[in-house]
Short mmCIF file of C-alpha atoms in Angstrom, two decimals:
data_model
loop_
_atom_site.label_atom_id
_atom_site.label_comp_id
_atom_site.label_asym_id
_atom_site.label_seq_id
_atom_site.Cartn_x
_atom_site.Cartn_y
_atom_site.Cartn_z
CA MET O 26 -54.25 -135.56 -146.85
CA SER O 27 -57.29 -137.51 -149.79
CA ARG O 28 -58.93 -134.96 -151.41
CA ARG O 29 -62.06 -135.91 -149.13
CA GLY O 30 -59.82 -134.89 -146.60
CA ALA O 31 -59.67 -131.95 -147.13
CA LEU O 32 -62.26 -131.39 -148.30
CA LEU O 33 -64.37 -132.26 -145.26
CA PHE O 34 -61.62 -130.53 -143.02
CA ALA O 35 -62.73 -127.98 -145.16
CA ALA O 36 -66.45 -128.26 -144.58
CA MET O 37 -65.87 -128.79 -140.61
CA GLY O 38 -64.33 -125.79 -140.78
CA VAL O 39 -66.96 -123.56 -141.90
CA ILE O 40 -69.48 -125.55 -140.31
CA TRP O 41 -68.27 -125.25 -136.56
CA GLY O 42 -66.75 -121.62 -137.13
CA ILE O 43 -70.78 -120.19 -137.82
CA PRO O 44 -72.58 -121.31 -134.88
CA TYR O 45 -71.08 -117.84 -133.05
CA LEU O 46 -72.95 -115.38 -136.16
CA LEU O 47 -75.81 -117.58 -136.31
CA ILE O 48 -76.08 -117.50 -132.42
CA LYS O 49 -75.75 -113.54 -132.43
CA VAL O 50 -78.48 -113.78 -135.02
CA ALA O 51 -81.41 -115.94 -133.34
CA ASP O 52 -80.31 -113.84 -129.98
CA SER O 53 -81.71 -110.51 -131.63
CA GLY O 54 -85.24 -112.85 -131.80
CA VAL O 55 -85.72 -115.33 -129.24
CA SER O 56 -85.11 -116.09 -125.97
CA VAL O 57 -82.13 -118.34 -125.26
CA PRO O 58 -84.50 -120.84 -124.33
CA VAL O 59 -86.35 -121.01 -127.09
CA LEU O 60 -83.14 -120.92 -129.31
CA VAL O 61 -81.28 -123.80 -127.60
CA TRP O 62 -84.31 -126.13 -127.68
CA THR O 63 -85.09 -124.98 -131.47
CA ARG O 64 -81.43 -125.64 -131.94
CA VAL O 65 -81.89 -129.16 -130.46
CA THR O 66 -85.12 -130.42 -131.79
CA VAL O 67 -84.00 -130.33 -134.96
CA GLY O 68 -80.86 -131.69 -134.29
CA ALA O 69 -82.59 -134.67 -132.76
CA LEU O 70 -85.42 -134.63 -136.10
CA ILE O 71 -82.42 -135.77 -138.42
CA LEU O 72 -80.29 -137.22 -136.39
CA VAL O 73 -82.57 -139.85 -134.43
CA PRO O 74 -83.85 -141.48 -137.89
CA VAL O 75 -80.33 -142.32 -138.43
CA ALA O 76 -79.19 -143.76 -134.69
CA LEU O 77 -82.71 -145.63 -135.27
CA ALA O 78 -81.12 -146.37 -138.84
CA GLN O 79 -77.64 -147.87 -137.12
CA GLY O 80 -79.69 -150.21 -135.34
CA ALA O 81 -79.94 -148.21 -131.91
CA TRP O 82 -83.64 -149.09 -131.05
CA ARG O 83 -82.54 -152.93 -131.74
CA PRO O 84 -82.10 -154.92 -128.28
CA GLU O 85 -78.53 -154.44 -128.15
CA GLY O 86 -78.43 -150.98 -128.85
CA ARG O 87 -80.95 -150.56 -125.90
CA ALA O 88 -79.54 -152.64 -123.75
CA LEU O 89 -76.13 -150.36 -124.42
CA LEU O 90 -78.01 -147.32 -123.64
CA ARG O 91 -79.77 -148.53 -120.43
CA ARG O 92 -76.43 -149.75 -119.21
CA TYR O 93 -74.53 -145.91 -120.06
CA TRP O 94 -77.42 -143.67 -119.18
CA ARG O 95 -75.77 -142.28 -116.52
CA TRP O 96 -72.63 -141.48 -118.61
CA VAL O 97 -74.80 -140.41 -121.91
CA LEU O 98 -77.29 -138.04 -119.33
CA ALA O 99 -73.71 -136.41 -117.78
CA TYR O 100 -72.33 -135.97 -121.60
CA ALA O 101 -75.46 -134.32 -122.29
CA VAL O 102 -75.38 -131.73 -119.33
CA ILE O 103 -72.24 -130.58 -119.67
CA GLU O 104 -71.54 -131.18 -123.79
CA ILE O 105 -75.28 -129.33 -124.71
CA ILE O 106 -77.32 -128.51 -122.44
CA ALA O 107 -75.18 -125.92 -119.81
CA PRO O 108 -72.50 -124.93 -122.52
CA TRP O 109 -74.93 -123.45 -125.18
CA ALA O 110 -76.99 -121.92 -122.62
CA LEU O 111 -73.86 -120.11 -121.02
CA LEU O 112 -72.83 -119.32 -124.73
CA SER O 113 -76.25 -117.83 -126.18
CA THR O 114 -76.20 -115.90 -122.70
CA ALA O 115 -72.73 -114.21 -123.09
CA GLU O 116 -73.40 -113.31 -126.97
CA HIS O 117 -75.95 -110.96 -125.97
CA ARG O 118 -72.79 -108.84 -124.21
CA LEU O 119 -70.71 -110.02 -126.76
CA SER O 120 -69.16 -109.90 -130.27
CA SER O 121 -69.17 -113.59 -131.96
CA SER O 122 -65.76 -112.96 -133.32
CA THR O 123 -64.97 -112.60 -129.35
CA SER O 124 -66.79 -115.47 -128.37
CA GLY O 125 -65.32 -117.12 -131.43
CA LEU O 126 -61.57 -116.64 -130.08
CA LEU O 127 -62.10 -117.40 -126.39
CA ILE O 128 -63.47 -120.62 -127.48
CA ALA O 129 -60.39 -121.54 -129.21
CA SER O 130 -58.70 -121.98 -125.76
CA VAL O 131 -60.63 -125.09 -126.01
CA PRO O 132 -57.56 -127.08 -126.28
CA ALA O 133 -55.74 -125.96 -123.76
CA ILE O 134 -58.10 -125.99 -121.08
CA GLY O 135 -58.33 -129.98 -121.95
CA ALA O 136 -54.28 -130.47 -121.83
CA LEU O 137 -54.54 -128.58 -118.58
CA LEU O 138 -57.86 -130.98 -117.49
CA ALA O 139 -55.33 -133.95 -118.94
CA TRP O 140 -52.72 -133.09 -116.63
CA PHE O 141 -55.00 -132.48 -113.31
CA PHE O 142 -56.64 -135.67 -113.00
CA GLY O 143 -53.16 -137.29 -114.17
CA ARG O 144 -53.99 -138.62 -117.91
CA GLU O 145 -50.72 -136.90 -119.41
CA ARG O 146 -47.59 -135.44 -118.62
CA LEU O 147 -47.10 -131.45 -118.15
CA SER O 148 -44.01 -130.79 -119.90
CA ARG O 149 -41.95 -127.95 -119.81
CA ALA O 150 -43.50 -127.16 -123.82
CA ARG O 151 -46.84 -127.77 -122.56
CA ALA O 152 -46.88 -125.18 -120.27
CA ALA O 153 -45.17 -122.42 -122.13
CA GLY O 154 -48.51 -123.06 -124.34
CA LEU O 155 -50.76 -123.08 -121.26
CA ALA O 156 -49.33 -120.02 -120.31
CA LEU O 157 -49.39 -118.64 -123.75
CA GLY O 158 -53.09 -119.38 -124.69
CA PHE O 159 -54.40 -118.00 -121.32
CA GLY O 160 -52.36 -115.05 -121.83
CA GLY O 161 -54.72 -114.58 -124.93
CA VAL O 162 -57.72 -115.21 -123.01
CA ALA O 163 -56.36 -112.56 -120.95
CA LEU O 164 -55.62 -109.91 -123.37
CA LEU O 165 -59.18 -110.07 -124.70
CA ALA O 166 -60.97 -109.95 -121.74
CA ALA O 167 -58.99 -107.57 -120.72
CA PRO O 168 -60.97 -104.59 -122.22
CA ASN O 169 -64.59 -105.66 -121.50
CA ALA O 170 -63.43 -105.65 -117.40
CA GLY O 171 -63.83 -101.66 -117.45
CA ARG O 172 -67.68 -102.51 -119.60
CA GLY O 173 -68.57 -104.75 -116.80
CA ASP O 174 -68.74 -107.42 -119.52
CA LEU O 175 -66.18 -109.93 -117.30
CA LEU O 176 -69.38 -112.17 -116.93
CA ALA O 177 -70.23 -112.47 -120.65
CA ASP O 178 -66.60 -113.67 -120.73
CA ALA O 179 -66.38 -116.34 -117.94
CA GLU O 180 -70.11 -117.72 -119.56
CA VAL O 181 -67.81 -118.28 -122.73
CA LEU O 182 -64.75 -119.77 -120.64
CA LEU O 183 -66.98 -122.19 -118.59
CA THR O 184 -67.81 -123.49 -122.19
CA ALA O 185 -65.19 -124.13 -122.93
CA VAL O 186 -63.99 -125.99 -119.96
CA CYS O 187 -67.51 -127.68 -120.87
CA TYR O 188 -66.26 -128.33 -124.63
CA ALA O 189 -63.24 -129.80 -123.30
CA ALA O 190 -64.52 -131.91 -120.41
CA GLY O 191 -66.98 -133.44 -122.54
CA PRO O 192 -64.88 -135.64 -124.93
CA MET O 193 -63.17 -136.74 -121.59
CA ILE O 194 -65.98 -138.42 -120.58
CA ALA O 195 -67.35 -139.66 -124.04
CA ASN O 196 -63.20 -141.37 -124.88
CA ARG O 197 -62.82 -142.53 -121.09
CA LYS O 198 -66.97 -143.74 -120.71
CA LEU O 199 -68.77 -144.00 -123.85
CA VAL O 200 -66.59 -145.85 -125.37
CA GLY O 201 -68.75 -148.95 -127.71
CA VAL O 202 -71.50 -146.79 -127.77
CA PRO O 203 -72.26 -145.87 -131.74
CA SER O 204 -71.50 -142.01 -131.99
CA ILE O 205 -74.36 -141.14 -133.53
CA ALA O 206 -76.93 -142.82 -130.92
CA ALA O 207 -75.12 -141.44 -127.92
CA ASN O 208 -75.46 -138.39 -129.74
CA ALA O 209 -78.99 -138.52 -130.92
CA THR O 210 -80.13 -139.44 -127.46
CA CYS O 211 -78.49 -136.53 -125.82
CA LEU O 212 -80.15 -134.08 -128.14
CA VAL O 213 -83.72 -135.77 -127.78
CA ILE O 214 -82.91 -134.92 -123.33
CA ALA O 215 -81.68 -131.79 -124.02
CA ALA O 216 -84.89 -130.86 -126.14
CA VAL O 217 -86.60 -132.80 -123.10
CA VAL O 218 -85.08 -130.92 -120.89
CA TYR O 219 -85.29 -127.21 -122.03
CA THR O 220 -89.36 -127.79 -123.66
CA PRO O 221 -90.80 -126.10 -119.81
CA ALA O 222 -87.87 -123.18 -120.06
CA ALA O 223 -88.86 -122.47 -123.44
CA VAL O 224 -92.68 -122.47 -123.92
CA LEU O 225 -92.91 -120.31 -121.16
CA THR O 226 -90.51 -117.54 -122.93
CA TRP O 227 -91.90 -118.17 -126.38
CA PRO O 228 -91.94 -115.32 -128.46
CA HIS O 229 -95.36 -113.29 -128.73
CA ALA O 230 -94.56 -112.64 -132.22
CA VAL O 231 -93.21 -114.73 -135.57
CA PRO O 232 -89.40 -114.31 -135.33
CA SER O 233 -87.73 -112.58 -138.79
CA ALA O 234 -86.70 -114.72 -141.70
CA ARG O 235 -83.46 -114.06 -140.49
CA VAL O 236 -83.71 -115.16 -136.84
CA LEU O 237 -85.64 -118.36 -137.99
CA ALA O 238 -83.41 -119.53 -141.04
CA SER O 239 -80.38 -118.66 -138.21
CA LEU O 240 -82.02 -121.06 -136.12
CA ALA O 241 -82.81 -123.81 -139.03
CA ALA O 242 -79.21 -123.97 -139.43
CA LEU O 243 -78.20 -124.18 -136.12
CA GLY O 244 -79.71 -126.92 -135.89
CA ALA O 245 -79.68 -128.72 -139.03
CA VAL O 246 -75.57 -127.62 -139.81
CA CYS O 247 -73.91 -127.01 -137.18
CA THR O 248 -75.40 -129.84 -134.79
CA ALA O 249 -76.49 -132.69 -136.72
CA ALA O 250 -74.82 -132.63 -139.91
CA GLY O 251 -71.76 -131.44 -138.35
CA LEU O 252 -71.85 -134.10 -135.78
CA VAL O 253 -71.78 -136.23 -138.44
CA GLY O 254 -69.46 -134.57 -140.64
CA TYR O 255 -66.73 -134.87 -137.77
CA PHE O 256 -67.28 -138.14 -137.65
CA MET O 257 -66.44 -139.03 -141.62
CA LEU O 258 -63.86 -136.60 -141.14
CA ILE O 259 -62.00 -138.95 -138.20
CA ALA O 260 -62.98 -141.98 -140.84
CA GLU O 261 -60.96 -140.24 -143.36
CA VAL O 262 -58.20 -138.88 -141.22
CA GLY O 263 -57.97 -140.38 -138.28
CA ALA O 264 -59.18 -139.09 -134.83
CA ALA O 265 -55.16 -136.86 -133.98
CA ARG O 266 -55.88 -135.17 -137.67
CA ALA O 267 -59.37 -134.15 -137.24
CA THR O 268 -59.18 -132.83 -133.70
CA VAL O 269 -56.35 -129.09 -136.01
CA VAL O 270 -59.96 -128.65 -137.32
CA THR O 271 -59.85 -126.96 -134.13
CA TYR O 272 -57.56 -124.25 -134.73
CA LEU O 273 -59.38 -122.93 -137.96
CA ASN O 274 -62.38 -122.41 -136.08
CA PRO O 275 -61.85 -119.41 -134.71
CA ALA O 276 -60.84 -118.05 -137.58
CA VAL O 277 -63.64 -118.11 -139.57
CA ALA O 278 -66.09 -116.92 -136.47
CA VAL O 279 -63.33 -113.73 -136.84
CA ALA O 280 -63.75 -113.16 -140.82
CA LEU O 281 -67.70 -113.79 -140.64
CA GLY O 282 -67.92 -111.41 -137.01
CA ALA O 283 -66.26 -108.27 -139.26
CA GLY O 284 -67.13 -109.51 -143.04
CA VAL O 285 -71.26 -109.86 -142.40
CA LEU O 286 -71.99 -107.95 -138.91
CA GLY O 287 -69.59 -105.56 -139.19
CA GLU O 288 -67.69 -105.97 -135.39
CA GLN O 289 -64.00 -104.12 -134.96
CA LEU O 290 -60.84 -106.26 -135.92
CA THR O 291 -58.05 -104.57 -133.61
CA PRO O 292 -54.42 -105.31 -132.96
CA ALA O 293 -55.25 -106.68 -129.77
CA ILE O 294 -57.55 -109.19 -131.39
CA GLY O 295 -55.03 -109.79 -133.64
CA VAL O 296 -52.52 -110.29 -131.25
CA ALA O 297 -54.56 -112.54 -128.68
CA PHE O 298 -55.87 -114.56 -132.02
CA ALA O 299 -52.25 -115.45 -132.63
CA LEU O 300 -51.08 -115.94 -128.48
CA ILE O 301 -54.47 -118.90 -128.34
CA LEU O 302 -54.01 -120.87 -130.79
CA ALA O 303 -49.67 -120.89 -130.55
CA GLY O 304 -50.64 -121.56 -126.61
CA SER O 305 -53.27 -124.86 -128.27
CA VAL O 306 -50.68 -126.34 -130.63
CA LEU O 307 -47.88 -126.70 -127.98
CA ALA O 308 -50.06 -127.63 -124.90
CA THR O 309 -51.82 -130.90 -126.74
CA ARG O 310 -48.05 -131.89 -128.32
CA GLY O 311 -46.06 -133.94 -125.56
CA PRO O 312 -46.06 -137.14 -124.11
CA ALA O 313 -48.84 -139.85 -124.80
CA ARG O 314 -51.40 -140.22 -122.11
CA ILE O 315 -49.71 -141.97 -118.48
CA GLY O 316 -48.82 -145.61 -119.12
CA ALA O 317 -50.98 -145.07 -122.40
CA PRO O 318 -49.38 -146.84 -125.23
CA ALA O 319 -47.56 -143.55 -127.74
CA ASP O 320 -49.67 -144.23 -130.41
CA GLU O 321 -53.28 -144.78 -128.56
CA ARG O 322 -54.23 -140.88 -128.98
CA SER O 323 -54.24 -141.44 -132.93
CA ARG O 324 -55.80 -144.72 -132.83
CA THR O 325 -58.22 -143.23 -130.56
CA GLN O 326 -61.74 -142.14 -132.44
CA PRO O 327 -63.98 -140.44 -129.65
CA THR O 328 -68.01 -141.27 -129.20
CA ALA O 329 -67.76 -137.78 -129.41
CA PRO O 330 -66.35 -134.54 -131.36
CA ALA O 331 -64.56 -131.79 -130.14
CA PRO O 332 -67.39 -129.95 -129.83
CA GLU O 333 -66.58 -125.72 -131.14
CA THR O 334 -70.25 -125.42 -131.61
#
């Protein structure tokens, strides 16, 4: 990996590791609809001009978006509209580090979905990885059962399912649609969807500077810069290596939760972390997709990132 690639990799590990902390802070000052609306609006204000500069509104760009509008809409719902609300709601009751660790199951869930839809074979090693990963999830969720927070765990896991399914839609149904244009369009759609709920739940007083800074960072850094940075990383190191950043994000989330918010780290969290990451590594190894060349995955550059925010 080049020096530039290493720097981009480290940057993306941080950029997609901090949303859990920022969501936790923003949750304390605004409603979930306002949080999500602000995030997607700030992201759209940054990405839309970039997409326009790349020709997204030229006749051929508009034709592409019209041609694939159903899948763009589906991607917006599954990748942004539903999961960001679920995650923000769950963090009212869960620590940011727990949310980050549960989201670390995305690769394992993606492998399970790929097997379920017949795209990949499930070898013994991959099956063992799934068992390890979901064992870690169970260990992490078990303490919440007694506190009645299993619903919050379920919301985060449903978020993880969305994050695993979103790239599958992009890679199979949005091939050829420029990534920045697709993501900018999705952010605009999400902003429109959340506007009514955001207006109805708008705070009566101006939130604290800490909350406002968190909202701005979620939109500008975790959303806009995160999307652009991820595609720069893909261009530098390839799609296969770029997805490895998935394994760094939860470590950043846990470190920030403990260091900034004072969230408690227990031995069970450490064991769950190891199980989830080891399971994800095993579950995402193995044979290529059924009927595809063995090196296809390393050549493919997805329209959308492997979301971790």
